[in-house]
Short mmCIF file of C-alpha atoms in Angstrom, two decimals:
data_model
loop_
_atom_site.label_atom_id
_atom_site.label_comp_id
_atom_site.label_asym_id
_atom_site.label_seq_id
_atom_site.Cartn_x
_atom_site.Cartn_y
_atom_site.Cartn_z
CA MET A 26 -40.81 -42.25 -50.70
CA LYS A 27 -37.89 -40.87 -48.71
CA LYS A 28 -40.31 -38.75 -46.74
CA MET A 29 -42.42 -41.78 -45.81
CA ILE A 30 -39.40 -43.73 -44.61
CA THR A 31 -38.14 -40.77 -42.59
CA ALA A 32 -41.52 -40.31 -40.96
CA PHE A 33 -41.77 -44.04 -40.16
CA LEU A 34 -38.30 -44.05 -38.55
CA ALA A 35 -39.10 -40.95 -36.47
CA LEU A 36 -42.31 -42.51 -35.16
CA SER A 37 -40.50 -45.77 -34.34
CA LEU A 38 -37.83 -43.95 -32.37
CA MET A 39 -40.39 -41.91 -30.45
CA ALA A 40 -42.43 -44.96 -29.50
CA GLY A 41 -39.38 -46.61 -27.99
CA MET A 42 -38.31 -43.63 -25.92
CA GLY A 43 -39.44 -42.73 -22.45
CA THR A 44 -40.17 -39.17 -21.34
CA ALA A 45 -38.44 -37.92 -18.19
CA ALA A 46 -40.56 -35.76 -15.87
CA LEU A 47 -38.52 -33.86 -13.32
CA ALA A 48 -39.72 -31.70 -10.50
CA ALA A 49 -38.20 -30.43 -7.29
CA GLY A 50 -38.15 -33.24 -4.79
CA GLY A 51 -38.68 -36.11 -7.21
CA SER A 52 -37.87 -37.66 -10.55
CA GLY A 53 -39.04 -40.56 -12.63
CA THR A 54 -39.43 -42.08 -16.04
CA VAL A 55 -42.82 -42.41 -17.62
CA GLY A 56 -43.59 -44.62 -20.60
CA GLU A 57 -46.25 -44.24 -23.28
CA ASN A 58 -49.59 -43.03 -21.88
CA GLY A 59 -48.05 -42.80 -18.39
CA SER A 60 -48.19 -40.06 -15.81
CA GLN A 61 -46.45 -39.11 -12.62
CA PRO A 62 -48.01 -36.79 -10.03
CA ILE A 63 -46.08 -34.42 -7.82
CA ASP A 64 -47.45 -32.19 -5.10
CA VAL A 65 -46.99 -28.45 -5.49
CA THR A 66 -45.96 -26.79 -2.22
CA ALA A 67 -46.09 -23.09 -1.38
CA LYS A 68 -44.02 -21.64 1.47
CA TYR A 69 -43.87 -18.29 3.21
CA THR A 70 -40.76 -17.17 5.04
CA GLY A 71 -39.66 -14.03 6.74
CA GLY A 72 -42.01 -11.17 6.18
CA THR A 73 -41.61 -7.46 6.08
CA ALA A 74 -40.04 -5.88 9.12
CA THR A 75 -42.14 -2.98 10.38
CA ASP A 76 -40.79 -0.61 12.98
CA THR A 77 -43.13 0.74 15.62
CA VAL A 78 -43.74 4.43 15.05
CA TYR A 79 -45.31 6.53 17.81
CA SER A 80 -47.22 9.65 16.82
CA VAL A 81 -49.79 11.06 19.22
CA ASP A 82 -51.61 14.38 18.93
CA ILE A 83 -52.51 16.24 22.13
CA VAL A 84 -54.98 19.11 21.81
CA TRP A 85 -55.59 21.33 24.83
CA ASP A 86 -58.70 23.44 25.30
CA ASP A 87 -57.98 26.86 26.79
CA MET A 88 -56.96 26.18 30.40
CA THR A 89 -57.59 29.73 31.62
CA PHE A 90 -60.42 29.97 34.15
CA THR A 91 -61.68 33.32 35.46
CA TYR A 92 -63.55 33.70 38.72
CA HIS A 93 -65.96 36.64 38.63
CA GLU A 94 -67.53 38.43 41.58
CA SER A 95 -70.09 41.15 41.10
CA GLY A 96 -72.55 43.05 43.23
CA THR A 97 -72.15 45.15 46.35
CA ARG A 98 -71.09 44.76 49.93
CA THR A 99 -72.64 47.20 52.36
CA TRP A 100 -70.90 48.11 55.59
CA ASN A 101 -73.02 47.93 58.69
CA PRO A 102 -71.45 50.28 61.29
CA SER A 103 -73.62 49.03 64.16
CA ASP A 104 -72.10 45.52 64.18
CA HIS A 105 -69.04 46.05 61.97
CA THR A 106 -70.04 43.51 59.33
CA TYR A 107 -70.72 43.56 55.64
CA THR A 108 -74.03 42.70 54.09
CA ASP A 109 -73.11 40.74 51.04
CA ASN A 110 -75.16 41.34 47.88
CA THR A 111 -72.79 39.65 45.47
CA SER A 112 -72.79 36.79 43.06
CA ALA A 113 -69.71 34.85 42.13
CA GLY A 114 -68.63 31.97 39.93
CA TRP A 115 -66.32 30.69 37.26
CA ASP A 116 -66.69 31.83 33.64
CA LYS A 117 -66.42 28.13 32.79
CA THR A 118 -65.79 25.10 34.94
CA THR A 119 -64.42 22.60 32.42
CA ALA A 120 -61.79 22.31 29.71
CA GLY A 121 -60.64 19.25 27.80
CA VAL A 122 -57.48 17.48 26.75
CA THR A 123 -57.94 15.37 23.61
CA VAL A 124 -55.39 12.68 22.74
CA THR A 125 -55.41 11.01 19.29
CA ASN A 126 -53.25 8.01 18.41
CA HIS A 127 -51.70 8.02 14.93
CA SER A 128 -49.16 5.32 15.91
CA ASN A 129 -49.03 1.84 14.43
CA ALA A 130 -49.22 0.43 17.97
CA GLU A 131 -51.57 0.81 20.95
CA VAL A 132 -50.61 3.49 23.46
CA ALA A 133 -51.39 3.95 27.13
CA VAL A 134 -52.30 7.49 28.16
CA ALA A 135 -52.04 8.81 31.71
CA LEU A 136 -53.12 12.31 32.75
CA GLU A 137 -52.25 13.79 36.12
CA TYR A 138 -53.33 17.06 37.72
CA ILE A 139 -50.96 18.40 40.35
CA PRO A 140 -52.52 21.38 42.17
CA VAL A 141 -50.72 24.30 43.69
CA THR A 142 -51.94 24.32 47.29
CA GLY A 143 -53.09 27.23 49.39
CA ASN A 144 -55.17 29.10 46.81
CA GLY A 145 -58.67 27.76 47.60
CA ILE A 146 -58.96 26.06 44.19
CA SER A 147 -59.15 22.37 43.35
CA GLY A 148 -59.50 20.42 40.14
CA ALA A 149 -59.98 16.91 38.82
CA LEU A 150 -59.76 14.95 35.58
CA ASP A 151 -62.64 12.62 34.64
CA GLU A 152 -60.49 10.19 32.57
CA PRO A 153 -57.03 9.99 34.14
CA ALA A 154 -55.91 6.82 32.29
CA TYR A 155 -56.91 4.89 29.17
CA THR A 156 -55.58 2.97 26.16
CA LEU A 157 -55.91 4.09 22.54
CA ASN A 158 -55.95 1.55 19.69
CA ALA A 159 -53.31 1.54 16.98
CA GLY A 160 -54.04 3.44 13.79
CA THR A 161 -55.15 1.51 10.75
CA GLU A 162 -53.72 1.85 7.27
CA ASN A 163 -55.60 4.53 5.29
CA GLY A 164 -57.66 5.33 8.40
CA TYR A 165 -56.23 8.71 9.46
CA ALA A 166 -59.66 10.29 9.94
CA SER A 167 -60.84 7.41 12.12
CA ALA A 168 -57.82 7.34 14.46
CA ASP A 169 -58.70 6.38 18.05
CA SER A 170 -59.16 9.47 20.19
CA LYS A 171 -60.36 10.32 23.68
CA LYS A 172 -61.11 13.54 25.54
CA SER A 173 -60.44 13.89 29.25
CA THR A 174 -62.28 16.75 30.92
CA PHE A 175 -60.68 18.85 33.65
CA THR A 176 -63.12 20.43 36.13
CA ILE A 177 -62.16 23.37 38.35
CA SER A 178 -63.91 24.23 41.61
CA GLY A 179 -63.50 26.24 44.78
CA THR A 180 -63.33 29.90 45.64
CA PRO A 181 -59.97 31.55 45.02
CA ASN A 182 -58.36 33.39 47.90
CA ALA A 183 -56.28 36.59 47.75
CA SER A 184 -53.28 34.73 46.27
CA VAL A 185 -55.13 34.57 42.95
CA SER A 186 -54.83 37.88 41.11
CA ALA A 187 -56.48 39.49 38.10
CA GLU A 188 -53.25 38.85 36.13
CA GLY A 189 -53.62 35.13 36.80
CA VAL A 190 -51.46 32.65 38.65
CA THR A 191 -50.70 28.99 38.07
CA VAL A 192 -53.08 26.96 40.21
CA GLY A 193 -51.94 23.55 38.98
CA THR A 194 -50.33 21.57 36.19
CA ILE A 195 -51.74 18.81 33.99
CA THR A 196 -49.19 16.33 32.64
CA VAL A 197 -50.00 13.90 29.83
CA THR A 198 -47.79 10.82 29.62
CA VAL A 199 -47.93 8.51 26.60
CA SER A 200 -46.27 5.09 26.64
CA ALA A 201 -46.42 1.76 24.85
CA ALA A 202 -49.54 -0.17 25.90
CA GLN A 203 -48.87 -3.30 27.94
#
């Protein structure tokens, strides 16, 4: 009997009480069979600071060019001239400069050829300026890359020896893309 009275009293007390529902930004009291809604809000602040890291590979093809002449020149004593039976040309006429961007930002690439004058030789780059895209996470093998081809031409004069002389300089400049 005591158990029945205790249970009856507990139920009576519970029926008379309200239930408080609290949430950030609001409060209220709800009675029996009541409800109170509250919106759930998600926020994002800050973020992760990421420094810009520049890492650019420059790969140069061999920039040694050899001019070959072969054949014979025959002296003609009657008019004091040579009869030329020679052939001549460069062993190769092109070499490349490949630039690959492993940075986490775009880069601008500028290539400049500055010739040494007075040697009969000239040269030019086919891609003197371009932009390379930033690297992507886990994309090392697919990093943006470009090859600029240097082409040599002309006939060297006596200032160019078999030991070789500098006939120009190629400078590669890498900067943040604008």
